[in-house]
Amino acid sequence: MNIYDIAACSGVSIATVSRVLNNSPSVSPKTREKVLRVMQQESYTPNAFARGLGLNSMHMIGLLCTDVSDTYYAKAVSLVEKRLRKDSYDALLCCTGNDPTDQKKFLQLLLSKHVDAVILIGSAFKEDAQNAYLAQAAKEVPVVIINGLVELPGVYCVLCDERNAVRQNVHSLLHQGITRILYLYDVLTYSGCQKRVGYQDGLAEAGLPEMPELTVQVPKSIPEVRDAVAALLKDGPSFSAILASEDLIAIGALKALQNAGLQMPVIGFNNSILAQCASPGLTSVDNMLEILCPTAVGLLEKLLSGEPVPQKTVISSRLVERETFHAN
Amino acid sequence: MNIYDIAACSGVSIATVSRVLNNSPSVSPKTREKVLRVMQQESYTPNAFARGLGLNSMHMIGLLCTDVSDTYYAKAVSLVEKRLRKDSYDALLCCTGNDPTDQKKFLQLLLSKHVDAVILIGSAFKEDAQNAYLAQAAKEVPVVIINGLVELPGVYCVLCDERNAVRQNVHSLLHQGITRILYLYDVLTYSGCQKRVGYQDGLAEAGLPEMPELTVQVPKSIPEVRDAVAALLKDGPSFSAILASEDLIAIGALKALQNAGLQMPVIGFNNSILAQCASPGLTSVDNMLEILCPTAVGLLEKLLSGEPVPQKTVISSRLVERETFHAN
DNA sequence: TTGAAAGCGGTACCAT
DNA sequence: ATGGTACCGCTTTCAA
């Protein structure tokens, strides 16, 4: 069943059928009615490829995500996809992993599929070399970055003020009289850098010196973090609170503390389900995916309909206090 | 840059360019070489829509998933997507939620996009009414179900023997002298049913009567499960071990036990990252997504190239013991 | 081995 | 308001 058949059955031309299909106002109600009835009867579905060829769009958005199996990114993908459906966009999912070469390859791949736009979720795009590719891509279609920042024409960023979130955490710990705060992080994506700088900000504001021995990079793995923190507890510099760039990392640290029979404030990041799973419940910074994601898609919607939108949208975080917050 | 331009630049016809594009053997090495060089020079990319229109395929697979924000499904989607890329298929992601109406709507949507196949991940398709839609869909494209079972022509299932997994868990608990085992579950998808039946199997084998008061349905939410289990501990039937259909549920139960100062064997399901996050570490059944997902895509690969494949592939699970396993 | 040309199923412009 | 028709860019059959 194609548009020609429908045209024949309805006794009109394919042009008219196409108009009905596209809700063109210039079709008489009677004609529209008739054509629609035939479509219904024949349970006609327009061919998406033919449509794509003509319009140069299949109403698809490319989702470039480092890793959907990660709880945080999975949530972001879920929220984005749900919001995209509202505008009847389809989501083409592309998981890149952390290799920059793959990331650019997949970006290329999405463009070759003529997606209407690309949304970056947790991408590590950060170095200039990669940004060159992003810049190129952004010339072809709008690029929206969730919780990342690349200031380039055609690239729009929606992000959470994580730097300030960490700064405030430091501040509140200092307020409890804790000055030696261990900061654990894994990768230095844009987001990763912001958090670390927030940690430094917090200390600097209180006139405290930087403590490089308390800023420790760890792999994103519970047992490895646990062991690393255990080692620190044994031989390392002393500390009496822990901030982590990720819930998972915080949980690894929590395990080390438990094994050592110690208690101290531990604050994670992302407010993921993992934070709820931990015992004691992990206090965590919520970076507001529930807001970021719909906002990002909303932006895209406007962009694609030609409306102007800000290149950068920043929202603030929210601390979710659970059992690991206070000292003693 | 289209195929005509490339043809012109190479001094051949578009047919020849097309042949080169599709690795047709009937092109002389010299011609092929020449055309390829031009393509390279012009950094030509064939138009995916035009290709789709001609071939009636854009080399896309529809992923029908109830909820990617769920840790378990996210992992499945991740593994499937990764494996699909190997065969250079793209993944069109569709999150349906649990409403059967939506599920059939999205299935329809994927079909209208002419995906080459559909992979169901954690779908609740179970009732006959829905199966009618599946049957219809399976007439158009192959349907592969991961960890679910629907026996219909054109539907292929790859699943884990979860029934047996639970049976064995019951068995081993009975062996430890525990006869009163609380079974917690949330939804009765195919998988959900199998697990529950496994629980019954285990008890039946030991000649124990069914204990409906120990088979409790709970919502998939840590605090709600915690409260439900706390209530059972207070006023309910006695039990001295807990089996759950999901890690998340097991963790809720664990929290209730901790609050009550109690310890008993608790076994979760899925061996998700959540199990590692819990303290004490949650013993959990691994239902082998790492095997199921690649197997499912491998099946699809064969199907799409016309090779025959079994309609049902079952693999066995693996118990991952952590701290919550043994009594005392 | 190569080329010409007829689809594939729509969109959109130009007439009427 | 409606119809005719030239695209869109590729695949594939048929002839040469």
mmCIF file of C-alpha atoms in Angstrom, chain A residues 49 58 60-61 81 85 90-94 109-110 113, chain B residues 56-65 76-77 79-95 106-107 109-121 140-146 156 293-305:
data_model
loop_
_atom_site.group_PDB
_atom_site.id
_atom_site.type_symbol
_atom_site.label_atom_id
_atom_site.label_comp_id
_atom_site.label_asym_id
_atom_site.label_seq_id
_atom_site.Cartn_x
_atom_site.Cartn_y
_atom_site.Cartn_z
ATOM 1 C CA PHE A 49 12.461 5.905 4.077
ATOM 2 C CA MET A 58 13.604 10.666 9.518
ATOM 3 C CA MET A 60 15.636 10.818 14.569
ATOM 4 C CA ILE A 61 17.981 12.187 17.197
ATOM 5 C CA GLU A 81 14.294 9.210 25.239
ATOM 6 C CA ARG A 85 8.984 10.707 22.206
ATOM 7 C CA ASP A 90 13.165 8.506 17.670
ATOM 8 C CA ALA A 91 16.378 7.879 19.532
ATOM 9 C CA LEU A 92 19.317 6.338 17.760
ATOM 10 C CA LEU A 93 21.542 5.050 20.507
ATOM 11 C CA CYS A 94 25.299 5.040 20.155
ATOM 12 C CA LEU A 109 28.229 7.528 11.966
ATOM 13 C CA LEU A 110 25.276 9.414 13.398
ATOM 14 C CA LYS A 113 22.530 8.590 9.212
ATOM 15 C CA ASN B 56 13.914 -1.321 2.297
ATOM 16 C CA SER B 57 16.292 -1.371 5.208
ATOM 17 C CA MET B 58 18.464 1.092 6.980
ATOM 18 C CA HIS B 59 20.249 -1.616 8.891
ATOM 19 C CA MET B 60 18.544 -0.720 12.115
ATOM 20 C CA ILE B 61 17.322 -2.954 14.897
ATOM 21 C CA GLY B 62 14.534 -1.861 17.200
ATOM 22 C CA LEU B 63 15.186 -2.250 20.897
ATOM 23 C CA LEU B 64 11.947 -2.509 22.814
ATOM 24 C CA CYS B 65 12.795 -2.053 26.442
ATOM 25 C CA ALA B 76 21.181 -5.543 28.600
ATOM 26 C CA VAL B 77 20.724 -2.609 26.259
ATOM 27 C CA LEU B 79 25.486 -5.312 25.732
ATOM 28 C CA VAL B 80 23.052 -5.625 22.873
ATOM 29 C CA GLU B 81 24.010 -2.309 21.360
ATOM 30 C CA LYS B 82 27.683 -3.135 21.547
ATOM 31 C CA ARG B 83 27.144 -6.455 19.832
ATOM 32 C CA LEU B 84 24.900 -4.931 17.172
ATOM 33 C CA ARG B 85 27.632 -2.482 16.221
ATOM 34 C CA LYS B 86 29.857 -5.415 15.382
ATOM 35 C CA ASP B 87 27.447 -6.255 12.614
ATOM 36 C CA SER B 88 27.178 -2.552 11.895
ATOM 37 C CA TYR B 89 23.556 -2.365 12.904
ATOM 38 C CA ASP B 90 22.167 0.716 14.550
ATOM 39 C CA ALA B 91 19.968 0.534 17.601
ATOM 40 C CA LEU B 92 16.664 2.351 17.663
ATOM 41 C CA LEU B 93 15.765 2.613 21.312
ATOM 42 C CA CYS B 94 12.179 2.501 22.463
ATOM 43 C CA CYS B 95 11.320 2.524 26.139
ATOM 44 C CA PHE B 106 5.858 1.276 20.233
ATOM 45 C CA LEU B 107 6.138 -2.075 18.544
ATOM 46 C CA LEU B 109 6.158 2.419 15.686
ATOM 47 C CA LEU B 110 9.309 0.383 15.222
ATOM 48 C CA LEU B 111 7.710 -1.592 12.454
ATOM 49 C CA SER B 112 6.621 1.573 10.719
ATOM 50 C CA LYS B 113 10.276 2.587 10.749
ATOM 51 C CA HIS B 114 11.071 -0.624 8.921
ATOM 52 C CA VAL B 115 13.608 -1.900 11.402
ATOM 53 C CA ASP B 116 15.257 -5.121 10.290
ATOM 54 C CA ALA B 117 14.306 -6.863 13.506
ATOM 55 C CA VAL B 118 13.074 -6.207 17.000
ATOM 56 C CA ILE B 119 14.732 -7.230 20.222
ATOM 57 C CA LEU B 120 12.589 -7.288 23.326
ATOM 58 C CA ILE B 121 14.335 -6.526 26.559
ATOM 59 C CA GLU B 140 7.053 -8.840 9.290
ATOM 60 C CA VAL B 141 10.455 -9.065 10.958
ATOM 61 C CA PRO B 142 12.270 -11.464 13.254
ATOM 62 C CA VAL B 143 11.599 -10.860 16.925
ATOM 63 C CA VAL B 144 14.116 -11.874 19.530
ATOM 64 C CA ILE B 145 13.245 -11.934 23.199
ATOM 65 C CA ILE B 146 15.908 -11.672 25.851
ATOM 66 C CA TYR B 156 13.141 -16.398 19.030
ATOM 67 C CA CYS B 293 22.784 -10.584 24.833
ATOM 68 C CA PRO B 294 25.568 -11.482 22.430
ATOM 69 C CA THR B 295 23.854 -14.794 21.818
ATOM 70 C CA ALA B 296 20.633 -13.022 20.977
ATOM 71 C CA VAL B 297 22.324 -10.747 18.477
ATOM 72 C CA GLY B 298 24.285 -13.645 17.040
ATOM 73 C CA LEU B 299 20.994 -15.405 16.482
ATOM 74 C CA LEU B 300 19.635 -12.371 14.727
ATOM 75 C CA GLU B 301 22.655 -12.164 12.513
ATOM 76 C CA LYS B 302 22.028 -15.702 11.351
ATOM 77 C CA LEU B 303 18.323 -15.170 10.945
ATOM 78 C CA LEU B 304 18.860 -12.123 8.807
ATOM 79 C CA SER B 305 21.230 -13.983 6.586
#
